[in-house]
Coordinates of C-alpha atoms and ligand atoms in Angstrom, one line a residue:
M920 CA 9.9 -21.3 2.1
R921 CA 8.1 -21.4 5.5
I922 CA 9.4 -18.6 7.6
A923 CA 8.6 -18.4 11.3
L924 CA 9.6 -16.4 14.3
F925 CA 10.4 -18.3 17.5
D926 CA 11.6 -18.0 21.1
N927 CA 13.5 -14.7 21.5
Y928 CA 12.6 -13.4 18.1
R929 CA 14.7 -15.9 16.2
I930 CA 14.0 -16.4 12.5
G931 CA 13.4 -20.0 11.6
I932 CA 12.9 -21.9 8.4
I933 CA 10.4 -24.8 8.9
N934 CA 11.0 -28.1 7.2
G935 CA 8.7 -30.9 8.2
T936 CA 8.8 -31.2 12.0
T937 CA 12.0 -29.2 12.5
I938 CA 13.0 -25.5 12.4
R939 CA 16.4 -24.1 11.5
D940 CA 17.7 -20.8 13.0
V941 CA 18.8 -18.4 10.3
T942 CA 18.6 -15.2 12.4
N943 CA 22.3 -14.5 11.7
V944 CA 21.6 -13.5 8.1
V945 CA 20.0 -10.3 9.4
D946 CA 22.1 -7.4 10.8
K947 CA 22.8 -8.0 14.6
R948 CA 21.3 -4.7 15.7
W949 CA 17.8 -6.2 15.0
H950 CA 18.4 -9.5 16.9
G951 CA 16.2 -10.0 19.9
T952 CA 13.6 -7.5 18.6
P953 CA 10.3 -8.1 16.9
Y954 CA 11.4 -6.0 13.9
V955 CA 14.0 -8.6 12.8
I956 CA 11.4 -10.1 10.5
N957 CA 10.5 -6.8 8.9
E958 CA 14.2 -6.3 8.2
L959 CA 14.5 -9.7 6.6
I960 CA 11.4 -9.0 4.4
A961 CA 12.7 -5.5 3.4
H962 CA 16.0 -6.9 2.3
W963 CA 14.8 -10.2 0.9
D964 CA 16.3 -9.7 -2.5
E965 CA 19.8 -9.4 -1.0
L966 CA 19.2 -11.9 1.8
K967 CA 17.3 -14.8 0.1
S968 CA 20.4 -16.6 -1.2
A969 CA 22.2 -16.1 2.1
V970 CA 19.2 -17.7 3.9
E971 CA 19.2 -20.6 1.4
A972 CA 23.0 -21.2 2.0
Y973 CA 22.9 -20.6 5.7
V974 CA 20.0 -22.9 6.4
R975 CA 21.9 -26.0 5.3
T976 CA 24.2 -25.8 8.4
A977 CA 22.1 -23.8 10.7
D978 CA 21.2 -25.0 14.2
E979 CA 18.2 -27.2 14.0
Y980 CA 15.4 -27.8 16.7
P981 CA 12.3 -30.0 16.8
L982 CA 9.4 -27.7 16.1
A983 CA 7.6 -29.1 19.1
E984 CA 10.3 -27.7 21.4
V985 CA 10.2 -24.1 20.4
R986 CA 7.6 -21.4 21.0
L987 CA 6.3 -20.0 17.8
L988 CA 5.6 -16.3 17.9
P989 CA 3.4 -14.3 15.4
P990 CA 5.6 -14.4 12.3
I991 CA 5.2 -10.6 12.0
P992 CA 4.7 -9.3 15.5
R993 CA 4.8 -5.6 14.5
P994 CA 3.3 -5.1 11.0
G995 CA 3.6 -1.4 10.3
Q996 CA 0.1 -1.4 8.9
L997 CA -2.7 -4.0 9.2
L998 CA -5.4 -3.4 6.6
A999 CA -8.5 -5.5 6.0
A1000 CA -11.2 -6.0 3.4
P1001 CA -14.8 -5.8 4.6
A1002 CA -17.7 -7.9 3.1
N1003 CA -15.6 -9.6 0.5
Y1004 CA -17.4 -12.9 0.0
H1005 CA -21.0 -12.8 -1.3
A1006 CA -22.2 -15.6 0.9
H1007 CA -20.9 -13.9 4.1
V1008 CA -22.6 -10.6 3.0
A1009 CA -25.9 -12.6 2.6
E1010 CA -25.6 -14.2 6.1
M1011 CA -24.8 -10.8 7.7
T1012 CA -27.8 -9.2 6.1
T1013 CA -30.2 -11.4 7.9
S1014 CA -28.1 -11.7 11.1
R1015 CA -29.2 -10.3 14.5
Y1016 CA -25.9 -8.4 14.3
A1017 CA -26.7 -6.9 10.9
P1018 CA -24.9 -3.6 10.7
T1019 CA -27.0 -0.5 10.6
S1020 CA -24.6 1.6 8.6
P1021 CA -25.5 1.7 4.9
Q1022 CA -21.8 1.2 3.9
A1023 CA -21.1 -1.7 6.1
L1024 CA -22.0 -4.5 3.7
Q1025 CA -20.7 -2.9 0.5
S1026 CA -17.7 -4.5 -1.1
P1027 CA -14.2 -3.2 -0.8
R1028 CA -14.5 -2.0 -4.5
E1029 CA -17.1 0.5 -3.2
V1030 CA -15.9 1.3 0.3
G1031 CA -12.2 0.3 0.3
F1032 CA -10.4 -1.2 3.3
F1033 CA -10.5 -0.7 7.1
V1034 CA -7.7 -0.7 9.6
K1035 CA -7.1 -2.9 12.6
A1036 CA -4.7 -1.9 15.3
S1037 CA -1.3 -3.6 14.7
G1038 CA -1.2 -4.3 18.5
S1039 CA -4.1 -6.8 18.0
V1040 CA -1.7 -9.3 16.5
S1041 CA -1.0 -12.5 18.4
G1042 CA 0.7 -15.9 17.8
P1043 CA -0.4 -19.2 16.4
A1044 CA -1.0 -20.9 19.8
D1045 CA -1.8 -17.8 21.9
P1046 CA -5.2 -17.6 23.6
I1047 CA -7.9 -15.3 22.1
E1048 CA -8.8 -13.1 25.1
L1049 CA -12.4 -12.0 25.2
P1050 CA -12.9 -8.7 27.2
P1051 CA -15.6 -8.7 29.8
M1052 CA -18.4 -6.9 27.9
P1053 CA -21.8 -8.3 28.8
G1054 CA -24.4 -8.3 25.9
R1055 CA -21.7 -8.5 23.2
A1056 CA -20.8 -11.4 21.0
F1057 CA -17.4 -12.2 19.6
H1058 CA -17.2 -13.8 16.1
H1059 CA -14.5 -15.8 14.4
E1060 CA -13.4 -14.8 10.8
V1061 CA -10.8 -16.9 9.0
E1062 CA -9.0 -15.1 6.3
L1063 CA -6.0 -15.2 4.0
G1064 CA -3.4 -12.6 5.0
V1065 CA -1.2 -11.1 2.3
V1066 CA 2.3 -10.0 3.4
I1067 CA 3.8 -7.0 1.5
G1068 CA 7.4 -7.5 0.4
K1069 CA 8.4 -4.5 -1.7
T1070 CA 7.2 -1.0 -1.0
A1071 CA 4.0 -0.5 -3.0
R1072 CA 2.9 3.0 -4.0
G1073 CA 0.3 3.5 -6.8
V1074 CA 0.8 -0.1 -8.1
S1075 CA -1.3 -1.3 -11.0
R1076 CA -3.0 -4.7 -10.4
E1077 CA -0.9 -6.4 -13.1
R1078 CA 2.2 -5.6 -11.0
V1079 CA 0.8 -6.4 -7.5
R1080 CA 2.4 -9.8 -7.3
D1081 CA 5.9 -8.2 -7.6
H1082 CA 5.1 -6.5 -4.2
I1083 CA 3.9 -9.6 -2.3
F1084 CA 6.4 -11.3 0.0
G1085 CA 4.1 -14.2 1.0
Y1086 CA 0.9 -15.3 2.7
L1087 CA -0.3 -16.5 6.0
C1088 CA -3.4 -17.8 7.9
L1089 CA -5.1 -15.0 9.8
L1090 CA -8.1 -14.6 12.0
D1091 CA -10.1 -11.3 12.3
I1092 CA -11.9 -11.7 15.6
T1093 CA -14.7 -9.3 15.8
L1094 CA -16.9 -7.9 18.6
R1095 CA -20.5 -7.7 17.4
T1096 CA -23.4 -5.8 18.9
E1097 CA -27.1 -5.9 18.2
G1098 CA -28.9 -2.8 17.1
K1099 CA -27.9 0.8 16.5
R1100 CA -25.4 1.4 19.3
Q1101 CA -22.5 -0.3 17.6
E1102 CA -18.9 0.6 18.5
E1103 CA -16.5 1.8 15.8
R1104 CA -15.4 -1.1 13.6
T1105 CA -11.8 -0.3 14.2
M1106 CA -12.2 -0.8 18.0
R1107 CA -14.4 -3.9 17.6
K1108 CA -11.6 -5.7 15.7
S1109 CA -8.6 -4.3 17.6
F1110 CA -8.7 -5.8 21.0
E1111 CA -5.4 -7.4 21.9
S1112 CA -5.2 -11.0 20.6
F1113 CA -8.0 -10.3 18.0
T1114 CA -5.6 -10.9 15.0
P1115 CA -3.9 -14.3 15.4
I1116 CA -1.5 -15.0 12.6
G1117 CA 0.8 -17.8 11.5
P1118 CA 2.2 -20.3 12.3
F1119 CA 4.6 -19.1 9.5
I1120 CA 4.7 -17.0 6.3
L1121 CA 4.6 -19.1 3.1
T1122 CA 6.7 -17.2 0.6
A1123 CA 5.0 -16.1 -2.6
D1124 CA 7.2 -18.3 -4.9
E1125 CA 5.4 -21.4 -3.4
V1126 CA 1.9 -20.1 -4.2
A1127 CA 1.0 -20.8 -7.8
D1128 CA -2.2 -18.8 -7.8
H1129 CA -3.5 -16.7 -4.9
A1130 CA -6.9 -16.7 -6.5
S1131 CA -7.3 -20.4 -5.7
I1132 CA -6.4 -21.0 -2.0
G1133 CA -8.7 -22.9 0.4
L1134 CA -9.4 -21.9 4.0
K1135 CA -11.2 -23.6 6.9
L1136 CA -12.1 -23.0 10.5
W1137 CA -13.3 -25.2 13.2
V1138 CA -14.7 -24.5 16.7
N1139 CA -14.3 -27.4 19.1
D1140 CA -13.7 -29.7 16.0
E1141 CA -16.9 -28.6 14.3
L1142 CA -16.3 -27.2 10.9
R1143 CA -17.7 -23.7 10.7
Q1144 CA -16.1 -22.0 7.7
E1145 CA -14.8 -23.5 4.5
A1146 CA -14.1 -21.5 1.4
N1147 CA -11.7 -20.7 -1.4
T1148 CA -10.2 -17.3 -2.5
R1149 CA -11.7 -18.0 -5.9
N1150 CA -14.9 -16.8 -4.3
L1151 CA -13.6 -13.4 -3.2
S1152 CA -15.8 -10.6 -4.5
V1153 CA -12.8 -8.4 -5.0
G1154 CA -9.6 -10.2 -5.8
I1155 CA -6.2 -9.7 -4.1
D1156 CA -4.6 -7.9 -7.0
E1157 CA -7.4 -5.3 -7.0
L1158 CA -7.4 -5.0 -3.2
I1159 CA -3.6 -4.2 -3.1
E1160 CA -3.8 -1.9 -6.1
Q1161 CA -6.5 0.1 -4.4
A1162 CA -4.8 0.2 -1.0
S1163 CA -1.5 1.3 -2.6
H1164 CA -3.2 4.3 -4.1
V1165 CA -4.4 5.3 -0.7
V1166 CA -1.2 4.9 1.3
T1167 CA 2.3 3.5 0.6
L1168 CA 2.5 -0.1 1.7
Q1169 CA 5.7 -1.2 3.4
P1170 CA 7.6 -4.5 3.8
G1171 CA 5.9 -6.5 6.5
D1172 CA 2.5 -4.8 6.2
I1173 CA -0.4 -7.3 6.2
Y1174 CA -3.6 -7.1 4.3
A1175 CA -6.5 -9.4 5.5
T1176 CA -8.5 -10.3 2.5
G1177 CA -12.0 -10.9 4.0
T1178 CA -13.9 -13.8 5.6
P1179 CA -16.3 -16.2 3.9
E1180 CA -19.7 -17.4 5.3
G1181 CA -20.0 -19.3 8.5
V1182 CA -19.0 -16.7 11.0
G1183 CA -20.3 -17.3 14.5
P1184 CA -19.7 -16.8 18.2
I1185 CA -16.8 -18.0 20.3
E1186 CA -16.8 -18.2 24.1
A1187 CA -14.3 -18.8 26.8
G1188 CA -13.5 -22.6 26.9
D1189 CA -13.8 -23.0 23.1
V1190 CA -10.8 -24.0 21.0
V1191 CA -10.5 -22.4 17.5
R1192 CA -8.6 -24.2 14.8
A1193 CA -8.0 -22.6 11.4
E1194 CA -5.9 -23.6 8.4
V1195 CA -5.1 -22.2 5.0
D1196 CA -3.9 -24.5 2.3
G1197 CA -0.1 -25.0 2.6
M1198 CA 0.1 -22.4 5.4
G1199 CA -0.3 -24.5 8.5
E1200 CA -2.7 -24.2 11.3
L1201 CA -3.6 -21.9 14.1
L1202 CA -4.8 -23.6 17.3
L1203 CA -6.2 -21.1 19.8
P1204 CA -7.8 -21.5 23.1
V1205 CA -10.5 -18.9 23.9
V1206 CA -10.3 -17.4 27.4
E1207 CA -11.8 -14.6 29.4
R1208 CA -9.4 -11.6 29.7
K1209 CA -8.2 -11.0 33.2
W1210 CA -7.0 -7.4 33.8
Ligands
MN2371 MN1 -12.7 -9.7 8.4

């Protein structure tokens, strides 16, 4: 199923070029709030069959006539893997923005995950807003995002898939600085609009093998990143196992699994397009932030 959020926090099931409103399967007190989707995910076992039944007669709209929101506007936790594709690590080692910290290019197996502010999440057509910070560059990173379904605490990697609700296309926009005076990674990746997600969540039952998913990113129609999750240094099962031994993962949490090679700068006026196999496309204008 392709589950999206639209207009005034309506839950929609996308089928081709239409979307059907199934918000009513979730308790009314969550309607009109961004948490309606967290609630659906948390109670998916009980609600899935209700969604499947309700969607047949639900109000239907052309996809082009609704405004798609980030499918999970308020993930409780937004975790991310650093340096998780070998070719990306190689390109960063020789980059002018090469990190000076000795941990920075080690794999998540060695150094674990980092955290992005949940407030950095934005929607599938929302502009990426670059803050006015002279001398800094802003890089695109396309990634597969994993959406947690069932609470995960101390989960072994063999059981991880039982805790995954679905997947989505995600960008991890990153401020980069040359030299030693680099800002905290958390802040560099947490500016508002620096985590575009969507346009929908693809439920896990439609993904045969999450270790074989292609992803691509273009800037102004020029292909910049193209890779497959089979090239991840540390696979998804191990990433989630590790994170679940650090902190309990909750329904609606998102784990960004790392970016492949080809990262590069974006500037106001650019258009960024990204797609993950079967998970639709983000289409994002880049603008200067106006305070
Ligand atoms: Mn990243």
